[in-house]
Coordinates of C-alpha atoms and ligand atoms in Angstrom, one line a residue:
X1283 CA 0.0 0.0 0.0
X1284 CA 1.4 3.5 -0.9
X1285 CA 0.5 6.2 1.2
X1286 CA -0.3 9.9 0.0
X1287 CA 1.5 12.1 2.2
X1288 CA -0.1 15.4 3.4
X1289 CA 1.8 17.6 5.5
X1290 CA -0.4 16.3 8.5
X1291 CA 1.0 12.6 7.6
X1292 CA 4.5 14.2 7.6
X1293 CA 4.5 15.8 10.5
X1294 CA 3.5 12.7 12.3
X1295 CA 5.9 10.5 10.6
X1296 CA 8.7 12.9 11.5
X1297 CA 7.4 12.7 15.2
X1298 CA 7.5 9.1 15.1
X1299 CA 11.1 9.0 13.7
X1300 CA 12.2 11.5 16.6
X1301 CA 10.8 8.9 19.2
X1302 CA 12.6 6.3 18.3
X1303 CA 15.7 7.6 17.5
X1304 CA 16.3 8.1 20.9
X1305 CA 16.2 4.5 21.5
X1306 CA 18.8 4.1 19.4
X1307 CA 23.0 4.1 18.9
X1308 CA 22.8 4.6 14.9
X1309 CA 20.5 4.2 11.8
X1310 CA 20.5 2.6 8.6
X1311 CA 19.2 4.5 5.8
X1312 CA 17.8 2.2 3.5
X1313 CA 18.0 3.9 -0.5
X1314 CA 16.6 2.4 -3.0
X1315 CA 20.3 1.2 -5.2
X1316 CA 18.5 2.7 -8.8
X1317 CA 17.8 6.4 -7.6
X1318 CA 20.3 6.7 -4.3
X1319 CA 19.0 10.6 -4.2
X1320 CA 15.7 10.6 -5.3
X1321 CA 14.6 7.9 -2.9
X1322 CA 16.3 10.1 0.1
X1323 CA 14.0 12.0 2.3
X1324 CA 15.1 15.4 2.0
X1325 CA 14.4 15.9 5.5
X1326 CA 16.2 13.1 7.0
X1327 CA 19.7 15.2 8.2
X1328 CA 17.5 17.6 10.3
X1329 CA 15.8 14.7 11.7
X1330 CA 18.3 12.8 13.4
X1331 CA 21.0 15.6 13.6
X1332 CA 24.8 13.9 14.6
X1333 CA 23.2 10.5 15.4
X1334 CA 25.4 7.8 13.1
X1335 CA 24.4 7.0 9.9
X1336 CA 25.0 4.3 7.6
X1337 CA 23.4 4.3 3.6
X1338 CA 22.5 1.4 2.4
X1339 CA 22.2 1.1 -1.4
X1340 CA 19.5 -1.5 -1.6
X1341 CA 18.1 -3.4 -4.7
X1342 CA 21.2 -3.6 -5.9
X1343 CA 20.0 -6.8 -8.1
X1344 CA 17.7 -4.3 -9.9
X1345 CA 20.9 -0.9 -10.5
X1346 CA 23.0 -0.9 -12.5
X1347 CA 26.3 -2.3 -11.6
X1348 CA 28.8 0.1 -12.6
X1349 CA 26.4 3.1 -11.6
X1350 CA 26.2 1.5 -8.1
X1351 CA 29.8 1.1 -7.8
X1352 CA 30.0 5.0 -8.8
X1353 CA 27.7 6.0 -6.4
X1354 CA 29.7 4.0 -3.5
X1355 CA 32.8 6.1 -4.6
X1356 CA 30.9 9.4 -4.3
X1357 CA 29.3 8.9 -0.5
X1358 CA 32.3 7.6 0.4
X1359 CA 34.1 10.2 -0.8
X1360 CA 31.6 12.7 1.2
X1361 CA 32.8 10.9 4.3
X1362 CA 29.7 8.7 4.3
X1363 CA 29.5 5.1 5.1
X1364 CA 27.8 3.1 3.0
X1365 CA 27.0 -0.2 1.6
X1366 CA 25.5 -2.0 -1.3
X1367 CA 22.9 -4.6 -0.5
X1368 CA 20.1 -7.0 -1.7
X1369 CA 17.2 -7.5 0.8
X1370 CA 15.8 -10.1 -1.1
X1371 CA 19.0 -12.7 -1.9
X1372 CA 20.5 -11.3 1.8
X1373 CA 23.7 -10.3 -0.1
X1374 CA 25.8 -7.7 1.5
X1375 CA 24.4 -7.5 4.7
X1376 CA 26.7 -9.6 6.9
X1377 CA 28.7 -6.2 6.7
X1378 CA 26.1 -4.1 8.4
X1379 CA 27.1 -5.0 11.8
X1380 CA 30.6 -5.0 11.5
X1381 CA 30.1 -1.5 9.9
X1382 CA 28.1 -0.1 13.1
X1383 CA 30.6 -1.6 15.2
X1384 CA 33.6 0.5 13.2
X1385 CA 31.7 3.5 13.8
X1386 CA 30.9 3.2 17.2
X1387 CA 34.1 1.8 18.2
X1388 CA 35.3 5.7 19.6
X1389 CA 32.2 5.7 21.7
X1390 CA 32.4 2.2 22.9
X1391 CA 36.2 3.0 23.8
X1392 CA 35.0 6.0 25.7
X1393 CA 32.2 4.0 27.7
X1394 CA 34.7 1.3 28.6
X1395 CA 37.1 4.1 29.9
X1396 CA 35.0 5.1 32.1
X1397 CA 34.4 1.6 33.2
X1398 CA 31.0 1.4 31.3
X1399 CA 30.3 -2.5 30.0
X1400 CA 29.7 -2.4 26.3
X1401 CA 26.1 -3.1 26.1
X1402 CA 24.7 -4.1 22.3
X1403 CA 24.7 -1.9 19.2
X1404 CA 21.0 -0.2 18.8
X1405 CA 20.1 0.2 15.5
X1406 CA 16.9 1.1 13.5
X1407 CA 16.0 1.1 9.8
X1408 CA 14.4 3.8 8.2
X1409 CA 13.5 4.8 4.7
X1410 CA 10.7 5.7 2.5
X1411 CA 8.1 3.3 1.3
X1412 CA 8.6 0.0 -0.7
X1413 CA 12.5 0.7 -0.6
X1414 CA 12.9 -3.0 1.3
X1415 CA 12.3 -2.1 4.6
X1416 CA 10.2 -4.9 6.0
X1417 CA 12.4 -7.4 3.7
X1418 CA 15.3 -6.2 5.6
X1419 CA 14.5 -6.5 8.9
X1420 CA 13.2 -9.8 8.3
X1421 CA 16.2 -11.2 6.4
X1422 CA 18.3 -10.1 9.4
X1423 CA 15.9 -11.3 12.1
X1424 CA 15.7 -14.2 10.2
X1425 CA 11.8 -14.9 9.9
X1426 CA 8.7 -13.3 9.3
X1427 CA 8.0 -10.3 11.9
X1428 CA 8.2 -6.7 10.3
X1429 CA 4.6 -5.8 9.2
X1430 CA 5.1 -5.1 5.8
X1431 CA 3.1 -2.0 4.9
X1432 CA 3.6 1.6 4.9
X1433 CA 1.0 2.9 7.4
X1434 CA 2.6 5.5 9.4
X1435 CA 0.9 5.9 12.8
X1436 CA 0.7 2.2 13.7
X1437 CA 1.7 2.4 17.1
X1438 CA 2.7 -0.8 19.3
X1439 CA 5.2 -2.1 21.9
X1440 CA 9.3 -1.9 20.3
X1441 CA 11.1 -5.2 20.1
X1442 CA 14.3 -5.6 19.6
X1443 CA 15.6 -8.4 17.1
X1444 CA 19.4 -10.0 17.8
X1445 CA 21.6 -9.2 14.8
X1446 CA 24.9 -11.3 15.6
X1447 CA 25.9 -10.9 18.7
X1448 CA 26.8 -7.6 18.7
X1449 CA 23.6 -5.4 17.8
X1450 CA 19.8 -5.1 18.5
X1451 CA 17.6 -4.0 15.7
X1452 CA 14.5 -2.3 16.2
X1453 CA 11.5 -4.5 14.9
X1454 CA 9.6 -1.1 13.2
X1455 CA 11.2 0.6 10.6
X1456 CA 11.1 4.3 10.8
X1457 CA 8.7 5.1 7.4
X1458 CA 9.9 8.6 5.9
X1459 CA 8.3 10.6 2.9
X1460 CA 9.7 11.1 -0.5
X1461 CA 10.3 14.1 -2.1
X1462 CA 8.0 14.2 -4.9
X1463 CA 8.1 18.4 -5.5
X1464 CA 10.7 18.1 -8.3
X1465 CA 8.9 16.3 -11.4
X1466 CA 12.0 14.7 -12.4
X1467 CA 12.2 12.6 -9.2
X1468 CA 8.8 11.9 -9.0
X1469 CA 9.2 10.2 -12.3
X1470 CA 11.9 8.0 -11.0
X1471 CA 10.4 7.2 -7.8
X1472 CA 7.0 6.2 -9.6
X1473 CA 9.2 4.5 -11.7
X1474 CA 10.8 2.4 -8.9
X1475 CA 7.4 1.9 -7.4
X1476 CA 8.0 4.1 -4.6
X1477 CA 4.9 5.9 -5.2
X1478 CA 1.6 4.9 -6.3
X1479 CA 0.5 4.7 -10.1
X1480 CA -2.6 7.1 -9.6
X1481 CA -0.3 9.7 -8.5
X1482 CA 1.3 10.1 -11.9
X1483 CA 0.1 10.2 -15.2
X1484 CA 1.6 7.3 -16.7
X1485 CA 2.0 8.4 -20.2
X1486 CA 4.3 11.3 -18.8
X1487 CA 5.9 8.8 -16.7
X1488 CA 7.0 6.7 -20.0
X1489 CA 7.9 9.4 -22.1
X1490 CA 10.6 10.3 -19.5
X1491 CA 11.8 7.3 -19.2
X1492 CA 12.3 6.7 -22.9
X1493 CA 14.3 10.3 -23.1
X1494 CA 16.4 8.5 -20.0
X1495 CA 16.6 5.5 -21.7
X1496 CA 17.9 7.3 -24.8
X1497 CA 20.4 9.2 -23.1
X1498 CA 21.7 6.8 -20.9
X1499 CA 20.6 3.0 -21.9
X1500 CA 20.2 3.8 -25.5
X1501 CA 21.4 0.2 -26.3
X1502 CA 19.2 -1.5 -24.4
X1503 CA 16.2 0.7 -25.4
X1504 CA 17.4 -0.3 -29.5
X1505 CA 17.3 -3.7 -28.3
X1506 CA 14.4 -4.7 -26.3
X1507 CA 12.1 -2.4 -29.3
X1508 CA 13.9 -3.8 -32.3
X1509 CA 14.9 -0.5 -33.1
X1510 CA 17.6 0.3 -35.8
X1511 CA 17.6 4.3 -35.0
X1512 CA 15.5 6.0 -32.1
X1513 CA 13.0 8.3 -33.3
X1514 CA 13.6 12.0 -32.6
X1515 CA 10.1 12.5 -32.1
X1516 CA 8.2 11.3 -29.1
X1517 CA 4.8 9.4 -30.4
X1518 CA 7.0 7.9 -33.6
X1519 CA 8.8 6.0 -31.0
X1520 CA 5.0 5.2 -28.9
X1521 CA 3.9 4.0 -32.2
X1522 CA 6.7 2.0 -32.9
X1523 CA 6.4 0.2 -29.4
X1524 CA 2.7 0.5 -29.7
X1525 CA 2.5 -1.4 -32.8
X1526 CA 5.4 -3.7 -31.8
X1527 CA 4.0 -4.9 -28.6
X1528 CA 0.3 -5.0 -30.4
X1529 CA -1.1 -1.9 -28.1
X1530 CA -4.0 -1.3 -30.7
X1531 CA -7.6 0.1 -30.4
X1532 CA -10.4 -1.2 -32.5
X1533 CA -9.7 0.6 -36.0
X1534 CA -5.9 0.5 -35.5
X1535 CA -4.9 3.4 -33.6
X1536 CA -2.2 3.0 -31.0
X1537 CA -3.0 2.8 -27.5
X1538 CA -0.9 5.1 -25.7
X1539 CA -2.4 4.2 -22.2
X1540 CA -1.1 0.6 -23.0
X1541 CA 2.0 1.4 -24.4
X1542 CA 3.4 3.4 -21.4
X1543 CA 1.8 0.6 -19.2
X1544 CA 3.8 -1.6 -21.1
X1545 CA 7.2 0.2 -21.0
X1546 CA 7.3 0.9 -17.3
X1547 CA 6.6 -2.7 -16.9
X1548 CA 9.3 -3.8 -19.3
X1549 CA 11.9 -1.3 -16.8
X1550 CA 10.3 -2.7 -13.5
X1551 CA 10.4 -5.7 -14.8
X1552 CA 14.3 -5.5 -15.5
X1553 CA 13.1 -6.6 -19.5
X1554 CA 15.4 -3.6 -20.3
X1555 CA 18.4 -5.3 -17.8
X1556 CA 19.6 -3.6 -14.4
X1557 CA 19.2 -0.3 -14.6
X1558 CA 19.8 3.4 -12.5
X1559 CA 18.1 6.2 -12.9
X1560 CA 20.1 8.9 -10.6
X1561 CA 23.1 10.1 -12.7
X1562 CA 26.2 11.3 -11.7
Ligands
G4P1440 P1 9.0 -1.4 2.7 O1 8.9 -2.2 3.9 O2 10.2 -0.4 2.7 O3 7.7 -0.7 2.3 O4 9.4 -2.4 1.4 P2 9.2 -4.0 1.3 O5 10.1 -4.7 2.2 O6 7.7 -4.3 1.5 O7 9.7 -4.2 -0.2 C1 9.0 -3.6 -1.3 C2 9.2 -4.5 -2.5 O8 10.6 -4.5 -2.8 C3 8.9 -5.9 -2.3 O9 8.4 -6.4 -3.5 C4 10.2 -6.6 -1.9 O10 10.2 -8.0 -2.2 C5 11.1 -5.9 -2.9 N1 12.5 -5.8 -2.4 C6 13.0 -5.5 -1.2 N2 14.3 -5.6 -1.2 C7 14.7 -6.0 -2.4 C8 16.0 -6.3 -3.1 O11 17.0 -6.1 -2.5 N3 15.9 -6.7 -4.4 C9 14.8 -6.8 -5.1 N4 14.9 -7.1 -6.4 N5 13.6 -6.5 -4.5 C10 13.5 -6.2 -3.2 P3 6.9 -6.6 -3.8 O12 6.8 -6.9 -5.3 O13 6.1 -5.4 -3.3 O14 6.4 -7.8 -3.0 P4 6.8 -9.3 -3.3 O15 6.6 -9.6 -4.7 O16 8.3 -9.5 -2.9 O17 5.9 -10.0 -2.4

């Protein structure tokens, strides 16, 4: 279920966040791997202020490899830690832990200093919907406990799931809202399935992910639509994929509505291969 966030939702989803960062030693920003900025919530910095932070690029089955490898060198570079990870297979996050531990390390040195036993790393996930939150935390608590839905406001008791030995893992994920102001991310995020169909008109939605496509994937656009040149214009290349994939009304006109249906299902569908839509 996508939610429609209003400022009222925000504002309580913030709140939310606030709470339970104060349970906890660090957070795990969970970024969807294919648009590492546009799945950020721009508000996320002023939310939990100097508390830790680790990215975590996830989907990375579904980005494109050498993108994703790009992107690592660039929040790296910003002094960021970060990490590339698949939810689903579970690949890449036997580093998490050891990662929180390297970052704590000065404060745990500090606590046993003053002759303070090193309790257990407290961490919580957070990210904005459908980015893999409740596939996460149930990969690393190793069964079938995170709710998985997006309904802010669902308040109940915290747990705390073992991760290793070493760290705790709050059992709710903290659910943030994208930024869906700038058109251009709001095509990629409805593109990733961040954000609901309805929201979007579709049509728009394909177009600019056949200009991407042509910029940036122009290979695999030639290839999955038998193309020998792109059309420069627009509905010559819907007509083309139209007509190709059989996207026809009665009396042969192209079905545009179809058409784009059928393209962004193509890219979610990875028909197209892995892909990233955040450039760099
Ligand atoms: P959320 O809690 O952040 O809202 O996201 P959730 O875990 O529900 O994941 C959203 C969708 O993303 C799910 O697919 C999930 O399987 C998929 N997903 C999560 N992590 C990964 C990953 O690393 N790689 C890939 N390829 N997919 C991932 P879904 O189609 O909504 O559900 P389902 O078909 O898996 O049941």
């Amino acid at each position: 279920m996508a939610i429609q966030w209003f400022p009222g939702h925000m504002a309580k989803a913030r709140r939310e966040v606030s709470e339970k960062l104060k349970l906890v030693d660090i957070i795990f920003e969970l970024l969807d791997a294919r648009i590492p900025v546009s799945s950020a919530n721009p508000m996320l910095d002023e939310i939990i202020q100097q508390k830790p932070r680790i990215k975590l690029l996830n989907k990375a089955d579904m980005a494109d490899p050498i993108m994703t490898s790009r992107w690592l060198d660039k929040f790296s570079g910003e002094n960021t830690s970060v990490l590339a990870i698949d939810a689903q297979s579970g690949k890449g996050l036997d580093k998490m832990v050891k990662l929180a531990e390297q970052i704590l390390q000065p404060k745990w040195e500090r606590k046993r200093a003053k002759g303070i036993k090193p309790r257990a790393i407290r961490a919580m996930i957070v990210g904005i919907p459908n980015v893999g939150k409740s596939t996460l935390i149930n990969r690393l608590a190793g069964k079938n406990i995170a709710k998985t839905g997006n309904t802010p406001g669902v308040t109940k008791a915290q747990a705390w799931i073992k991760v290793g030995k070493s760290m705790e893992l709050l059992d709710t994920p903290g659910i943030l809202w994208p930024k869906f102001e700038d058109e251009e991310v709001g095509y990629k995020l409805a593109l990733t399935g961040a954000i609901k169909d309805t929201i979007l008109n579709l049509q728009d939605v394909a177009v600019f992910s056949l200009r991407f496509l042509e910029a940036h994937y122009t290979e695999a656009l030639k290839a999955r639509y038998k193309l020998d040149e792109i059309p420069e214009d627009i509905v010559a290349l819907f007509d083309h994929i139209g007509r190709l994939r059989g996207c026809l009304r009665a009396g042969g006109e192209i079905d545009y509505d179809k058409t784009a249906d059928i393209i962004i299902r193509d890219i979610r569908g990875q028909k197209l291969g892995p892909l990233t839509f955040d450039t760099l």
